[in-house]
Coordinates of C-alpha atoms (C1' of nucleotides) in Angstrom, one line a residue:
Chain A
M1086 CA 35.3 -14.6 57.0
M1087 CA 32.5 -15.7 54.8
E1088 CA 33.5 -13.4 52.1
L1089 CA 32.2 -13.5 48.6
T1090 CA 35.0 -13.8 46.0
R1091 CA 35.6 -11.4 43.2
K1092 CA 34.1 -14.0 40.9
G1093 CA 30.9 -13.9 42.8
E1094 CA 30.8 -10.2 42.9
Y1095 CA 31.5 -9.9 39.2
A1096 CA 28.9 -12.5 38.5
I1097 CA 26.2 -10.5 40.3
R1098 CA 27.2 -7.3 38.6
G1099 CA 27.1 -9.0 35.2
I1100 CA 23.8 -10.7 35.5
V1101 CA 22.1 -7.8 37.2
Y1102 CA 23.1 -5.7 34.3
L1103 CA 21.5 -8.1 32.0
A1104 CA 18.4 -8.2 34.1
G1105 CA 18.1 -4.4 33.6
K1106 CA 17.9 -4.8 29.8
P1107 CA 14.8 -5.9 27.8
I1108 CA 14.4 -9.6 28.3
D1109 CA 15.1 -10.5 24.7
K1110 CA 17.9 -8.1 24.1
V1111 CA 21.2 -9.8 23.1
C1112 CA 24.2 -8.2 24.8
L1113 CA 27.8 -8.6 23.8
L1114 CA 30.0 -9.9 26.5
S1115 CA 32.5 -7.1 25.9
D1116 CA 29.8 -4.5 26.4
I1117 CA 28.6 -6.1 29.6
A1118 CA 32.2 -6.3 30.9
A1119 CA 32.9 -2.7 30.1
A1120 CA 29.6 -1.6 31.7
V1121 CA 30.1 -3.4 35.0
D1122 CA 33.9 -2.9 35.1
V1123 CA 35.0 -6.5 35.0
P1124 CA 37.9 -8.1 33.0
P1125 CA 36.2 -9.5 29.9
T1126 CA 38.0 -12.8 29.9
F1127 CA 37.1 -13.4 33.5
L1128 CA 33.5 -12.5 32.9
A1129 CA 33.4 -14.9 29.9
K1130 CA 34.2 -17.8 32.3
I1131 CA 31.5 -16.7 34.6
F1132 CA 28.9 -16.4 31.9
Q1133 CA 29.8 -19.8 30.6
Q1134 CA 28.8 -21.2 34.0
F1135 CA 25.6 -19.2 33.9
S1136 CA 24.9 -20.6 30.5
K1137 CA 25.3 -24.2 31.6
M1138 CA 22.9 -23.6 34.5
G1139 CA 20.4 -22.0 32.2
L1140 CA 20.6 -18.6 33.9
V1141 CA 21.5 -17.0 30.7
K1142 CA 21.2 -18.0 27.0
S1143 CA 24.1 -17.6 24.8
F1144 CA 24.4 -17.2 21.0
R1145 CA 27.6 -17.7 19.1
G1146 CA 28.8 -16.1 16.0
T1147 CA 28.0 -12.8 14.4
G1148 CA 25.2 -11.1 16.2
G1149 CA 25.7 -13.4 19.1
G1150 CA 25.9 -12.6 22.8
F1151 CA 23.9 -13.2 25.9
M1152 CA 20.4 -12.7 27.2
L1153 CA 18.8 -13.7 30.5
G1154 CA 17.6 -17.3 30.6
R1155 CA 14.4 -16.6 32.5
A1156 CA 12.4 -13.6 33.6
P1157 CA 14.4 -11.6 36.2
E1158 CA 11.6 -12.1 38.8
N1159 CA 12.2 -15.8 38.5
I1160 CA 15.9 -15.8 39.2
T1161 CA 17.0 -15.5 42.8
L1162 CA 20.3 -14.2 44.1
L1163 CA 20.9 -17.5 45.7
E1164 CA 20.9 -19.2 42.3
V1165 CA 23.3 -16.7 40.9
V1166 CA 25.7 -17.0 43.8
E1167 CA 25.6 -20.8 43.9
A1168 CA 26.0 -21.0 40.2
V1169 CA 29.5 -19.6 40.4
E1170 CA 30.5 -20.1 44.0
G1171 CA 29.0 -23.5 44.6
P1172 CA 26.7 -24.3 47.5
I1173 CA 26.5 -22.2 50.7
I1174 CA 28.5 -24.2 53.1
P1175 CA 29.5 -22.5 56.3
N1176 CA 31.4 -25.5 57.5
R1177 CA 32.2 -28.8 55.7
C1178 CA 30.6 -30.8 58.5
V1179 CA 27.3 -29.5 57.1
V1180 CA 27.8 -31.5 53.9
T1181 CA 29.7 -34.5 55.2
P1182 CA 29.1 -34.9 58.9
S1183 CA 31.6 -37.8 58.9
D1184 CA 34.3 -35.3 58.1
C1185 CA 34.7 -34.1 61.7
G1186 CA 34.7 -37.7 62.8
R1187 CA 32.7 -37.1 65.9
S1188 CA 29.5 -35.8 64.3
D1189 CA 27.3 -37.6 66.8
F1190 CA 28.7 -35.7 69.6
C1191 CA 29.1 -32.3 68.0
N1192 CA 26.8 -29.6 69.2
V1193 CA 28.2 -27.1 66.7
H1194 CA 26.8 -29.0 63.7
P1195 CA 23.2 -27.8 64.1
V1196 CA 24.4 -24.2 64.5
W1197 CA 26.1 -24.3 61.1
K1198 CA 22.9 -25.8 59.7
R1199 CA 21.0 -22.8 61.0
V1200 CA 23.6 -20.4 59.5
Q1201 CA 23.3 -22.1 56.2
G1202 CA 19.5 -21.9 56.3
G1203 CA 19.6 -18.3 57.3
V1204 CA 21.9 -17.2 54.5
R1205 CA 20.1 -19.3 51.9
G1206 CA 16.8 -17.8 53.0
V1207 CA 18.0 -14.2 52.6
L1208 CA 19.5 -14.8 49.2
E1209 CA 16.5 -16.8 48.0
G1210 CA 14.2 -14.0 48.9
V1211 CA 15.8 -11.6 46.5
T1212 CA 15.3 -11.7 42.7
L1213 CA 17.1 -10.1 39.9
K1214 CA 14.1 -7.9 39.2
E1215 CA 14.5 -6.2 42.5
L1216 CA 18.2 -5.9 42.2
S1217 CA 18.0 -4.3 38.8
A1218 CA 15.3 -1.9 39.7
G1219 CA 16.4 1.7 39.5
K1220 CA 16.1 3.9 42.6
Chain B
M999 CA 31.3 -20.5 49.6
M1000 CA 31.2 -18.9 53.0
E1001 CA 33.3 -21.6 54.4
L1002 CA 34.9 -21.6 57.8
T1003 CA 38.6 -22.2 57.5
R1004 CA 40.5 -25.0 59.3
K1005 CA 41.8 -22.4 61.7
G1006 CA 38.2 -21.5 62.6
E1007 CA 37.2 -25.1 63.0
Y1008 CA 40.2 -25.9 65.1
A1009 CA 39.6 -22.8 67.2
I1010 CA 36.1 -23.9 68.0
R1011 CA 37.2 -27.5 68.8
G1012 CA 39.9 -26.3 71.1
I1013 CA 37.9 -23.8 73.1
V1014 CA 34.9 -26.0 73.4
Y1015 CA 37.1 -28.6 74.9
L1016 CA 38.3 -26.1 77.4
A1017 CA 34.8 -25.1 78.2
G1018 CA 34.0 -28.7 79.1
K1019 CA 36.6 -28.6 81.8
P1020 CA 36.3 -27.1 85.3
I1021 CA 36.6 -23.4 84.9
D1022 CA 39.9 -23.1 86.8
K1023 CA 41.6 -26.2 85.4
V1024 CA 44.8 -25.4 83.6
C1025 CA 45.2 -27.5 80.5
L1026 CA 48.3 -28.1 78.6
L1027 CA 48.2 -27.0 75.0
S1028 CA 49.7 -30.4 73.9
D1029 CA 46.9 -32.2 75.7
I1030 CA 44.2 -30.0 74.1
A1031 CA 45.7 -30.5 70.7
A1032 CA 45.8 -34.2 71.1
A1033 CA 42.3 -34.4 72.5
V1034 CA 40.7 -32.4 69.6
D1035 CA 43.0 -33.7 66.9
V1036 CA 44.7 -30.5 65.8
P1037 CA 48.4 -29.9 65.0
P1038 CA 49.8 -28.5 68.3
T1039 CA 51.9 -25.8 66.6
F1040 CA 48.8 -24.6 64.8
L1041 CA 46.7 -24.6 67.8
A1042 CA 49.3 -22.7 69.7
K1043 CA 48.9 -19.8 67.3
I1044 CA 45.1 -19.9 67.7
F1045 CA 45.3 -19.9 71.4
Q1046 CA 47.7 -16.9 71.3
Q1047 CA 45.0 -15.0 69.6
F1048 CA 42.4 -16.2 72.1
S1049 CA 44.7 -15.0 74.9
K1050 CA 45.0 -11.5 73.4
M1051 CA 41.2 -11.2 73.2
G1052 CA 40.8 -12.5 76.7
L1053 CA 38.9 -15.5 75.7
V1054 CA 41.4 -17.7 77.5
K1055 CA 44.0 -17.0 80.1
S1056 CA 47.5 -18.4 79.7
F1057 CA 50.2 -19.3 82.1
R1058 CA 53.8 -19.8 81.2
G1059 CA 56.5 -22.0 82.6
T1060 CA 56.2 -25.1 84.6
G1061 CA 52.6 -26.0 85.5
G1062 CA 51.5 -23.5 82.9
G1063 CA 48.8 -23.9 80.2
F1064 CA 45.4 -22.5 79.4
M1065 CA 42.1 -22.0 81.0
L1066 CA 38.9 -20.3 79.9
G1067 CA 39.0 -16.5 80.3
R1068 CA 35.3 -16.2 81.3
A1069 CA 32.5 -18.5 82.3
P1070 CA 31.5 -20.6 79.2
E1071 CA 27.9 -19.2 79.3
N1072 CA 29.4 -15.7 78.8
I1073 CA 31.4 -16.6 75.6
T1074 CA 29.5 -16.7 72.4
L1075 CA 30.4 -18.6 69.3
L1076 CA 30.5 -15.3 67.4
E1077 CA 33.3 -14.1 69.6
V1078 CA 35.2 -17.3 69.1
V1079 CA 34.9 -17.2 65.3
E1080 CA 35.6 -13.5 65.0
A1081 CA 38.6 -13.8 67.2
V1082 CA 40.4 -16.0 64.7
E1083 CA 38.7 -15.3 61.4
G1084 CA 38.0 -11.7 61.8
P1085 CA 34.6 -10.0 61.3
I1086 CA 31.8 -11.6 59.5
I1087 CA 31.9 -9.9 56.1
P1088 CA 29.8 -11.5 53.3
N1089 CA 31.0 -8.9 50.9
R1090 CA 33.6 -6.2 51.1
C1091 CA 31.0 -3.6 50.2
V1092 CA 29.5 -4.2 53.6
V1093 CA 32.5 -2.7 55.3
T1094 CA 33.6 -0.1 52.7
P1095 CA 30.7 0.8 50.5
S1096 CA 33.0 3.0 48.4
D1097 CA 34.8 -0.2 47.3
C1098 CA 32.2 -1.1 44.7
G1099 CA 32.3 2.5 43.4
R1100 CA 28.6 2.8 42.9
S1101 CA 27.3 2.1 46.3
D1102 CA 24.6 4.7 46.0
F1103 CA 23.0 2.7 43.2
C1104 CA 23.7 -0.8 44.4
N1105 CA 20.6 -2.7 45.5
V1106 CA 22.7 -5.7 46.5
H1107 CA 24.3 -3.9 49.4
P1108 CA 21.4 -4.1 51.8
V1109 CA 21.1 -7.8 51.1
W1110 CA 24.6 -8.5 52.3
K1111 CA 23.9 -6.4 55.3
R1112 CA 21.0 -8.7 56.1
V1113 CA 23.1 -11.8 55.5
Q1114 CA 25.7 -10.4 57.9
G1115 CA 23.1 -9.7 60.5
G1116 CA 21.6 -13.1 60.2
V1117 CA 24.8 -15.0 60.5
R1118 CA 26.0 -12.8 63.4
G1119 CA 22.6 -13.3 65.1
V1120 CA 22.8 -17.1 65.0
L1121 CA 26.4 -17.3 66.2
E1122 CA 25.7 -14.7 68.9
G1123 CA 22.9 -16.8 70.3
V1124 CA 25.1 -19.8 71.0
T1125 CA 27.4 -20.0 74.0
L1126 CA 30.3 -22.3 74.8
K1127 CA 28.3 -23.7 77.7
E1128 CA 25.7 -25.1 75.3
L1129 CA 28.4 -26.3 72.9
S1130 CA 30.3 -28.2 75.5
A1131 CA 27.2 -29.8 77.1
G1132 CA 27.2 -33.6 76.8
K1133 CA 24.3 -35.2 75.1
Chain C
dC453 C1' 71.5 -20.1 90.8
dA454 C1' 70.9 -23.4 87.2
dC455 C1' 67.5 -26.4 85.1
dT456 C1' 63.4 -27.5 83.1
dA457 C1' 58.7 -26.7 81.5
dA458 C1' 55.6 -24.1 79.0
dA459 C1' 53.8 -20.4 76.2
dA460 C1' 54.9 -16.1 73.0
dA461 C1' 56.8 -14.4 69.0
dG462 C1' 58.6 -14.4 64.6
dA463 C1' 60.3 -16.4 60.4
dC464 C1' 59.6 -19.5 57.0
dT465 C1' 57.7 -23.3 53.8
dT466 C1' 54.3 -25.7 51.4
dT467 C1' 49.9 -26.1 49.5
dT468 C1' 45.7 -24.5 47.8
dT469 C1' 42.7 -21.2 46.0
dC470 C1' 41.8 -17.1 43.6
dT471 C1' 42.4 -14.1 39.8
dA472 C1' 43.4 -13.4 35.4
dT473 C1' 45.1 -14.1 30.7
dC474 C1' 46.1 -16.4 26.4
dT475 C1' 45.3 -19.7 22.8
dT476 C1' 42.6 -22.7 20.1
dT477 C1' 38.2 -24.5 18.8
dT478 C1' 33.4 -24.4 17.7
dT479 C1' 29.3 -22.1 15.9
dA480 C1' 26.8 -19.0 13.1
dG481 C1' 25.9 -15.1 9.9
dG482 C1' 27.0 -12.5 5.6
Chain D
dC157 C1' 35.1 -18.4 2.7
dC158 C1' 35.5 -14.7 5.9
dT159 C1' 34.4 -12.6 10.1
dA160 C1' 32.2 -12.3 14.6
dA161 C1' 31.4 -14.2 18.8
dA162 C1' 31.2 -17.6 22.5
dA163 C1' 33.2 -22.3 24.4
dA164 C1' 36.9 -24.7 26.1
dG165 C1' 41.3 -25.6 27.9
dA166 C1' 45.9 -24.5 29.4
dT167 C1' 48.7 -21.7 31.9
dA168 C1' 50.6 -18.2 35.1
dG169 C1' 51.0 -15.0 38.9
dA170 C1' 49.3 -13.5 43.3
dA171 C1' 47.3 -14.1 47.6
dA172 C1' 45.6 -16.7 51.4
dA173 C1' 45.5 -20.8 54.1
dA174 C1' 47.8 -24.4 56.5
dG175 C1' 51.4 -25.9 58.9
dT176 C1' 56.4 -26.1 60.8
dC177 C1' 60.6 -24.5 63.0
dT178 C1' 63.5 -21.7 65.9
dT179 C1' 64.3 -18.5 69.3
dT180 C1' 62.8 -15.9 73.3
dT181 C1' 60.4 -15.0 77.4
dT182 C1' 58.4 -16.4 81.7
dA183 C1' 57.8 -19.2 85.7
dG184 C1' 58.4 -22.9 88.8
dT185 C1' 61.8 -26.3 91.2
dG186 C1' 65.7 -28.6 93.2

DNA sequence: CACTAAAAAGACTTTTTCTATCTTTTTAGG
DNA sequence: CCTAAAAAGATAGAAAAAGTCTTTTTAGTG
């Protein structure tokens, strides 16, 4: 359970690749896709989402492509993951307590809150700079 | 992302209900299902899994039903969740590093390991006894 | 023994989500 | 105006989740 989807995996690969390039270098989607081994059409969708969130900047037309929207040390893995997968929600009761009907009596609720906080904490503590750093 | 499935949610509801009963009380599946508002046929599948893992004991025939397999303070939420959802795996690379092909160069891998450890730690620290305790 | 109650097991259906592709449109440069 | 590239939208196939139904096994009871 709790598994990242392909989309999320691809998203990370793609943006980490970008983070490893000079900040103002414009990269072709097709090049990124080839480099990180992701279907180009799928990666296109992912980068569109990134673009809307400001995580990357896009340029259309000849000479167009993508570059990172901010310095890699200012982009956390949490942002990247949530950009394409949506918020970290271990159980729906975390977002709408009314969902399980008996929220007032549910002792499990706070546990999911802790899980959520834990996961978010870990992902928030990692930046693209660290992830793109060579060994 | 990282969302518990209905199956997992139902599983927790069902076994927490059992944990709130006297340890040797045999409960009918149909009663449990009605009490926690879960489709009986679905809950049946879930309890079959519990039974195989020893989390509950089952009795067939007249007067049959289910009871908790162990004292509620000795069953953790982690066990319950993993019994029906499988292991906590934030990303497949955590289980088979070869999967992403370039495991040796992947800085993300240890992050997922930490997420996995964090989630497991939280769930492992909670027992059915605590979950079934009234307010 | 025959009957009934209850869980176990397996097959099956429906719905939803994921994964991926294709086509058309918009934007920009040469 | 032509070409390059991303944006947007529609669609399709595959897989997983959610749920149901039927048959079988097990056990108690009159």
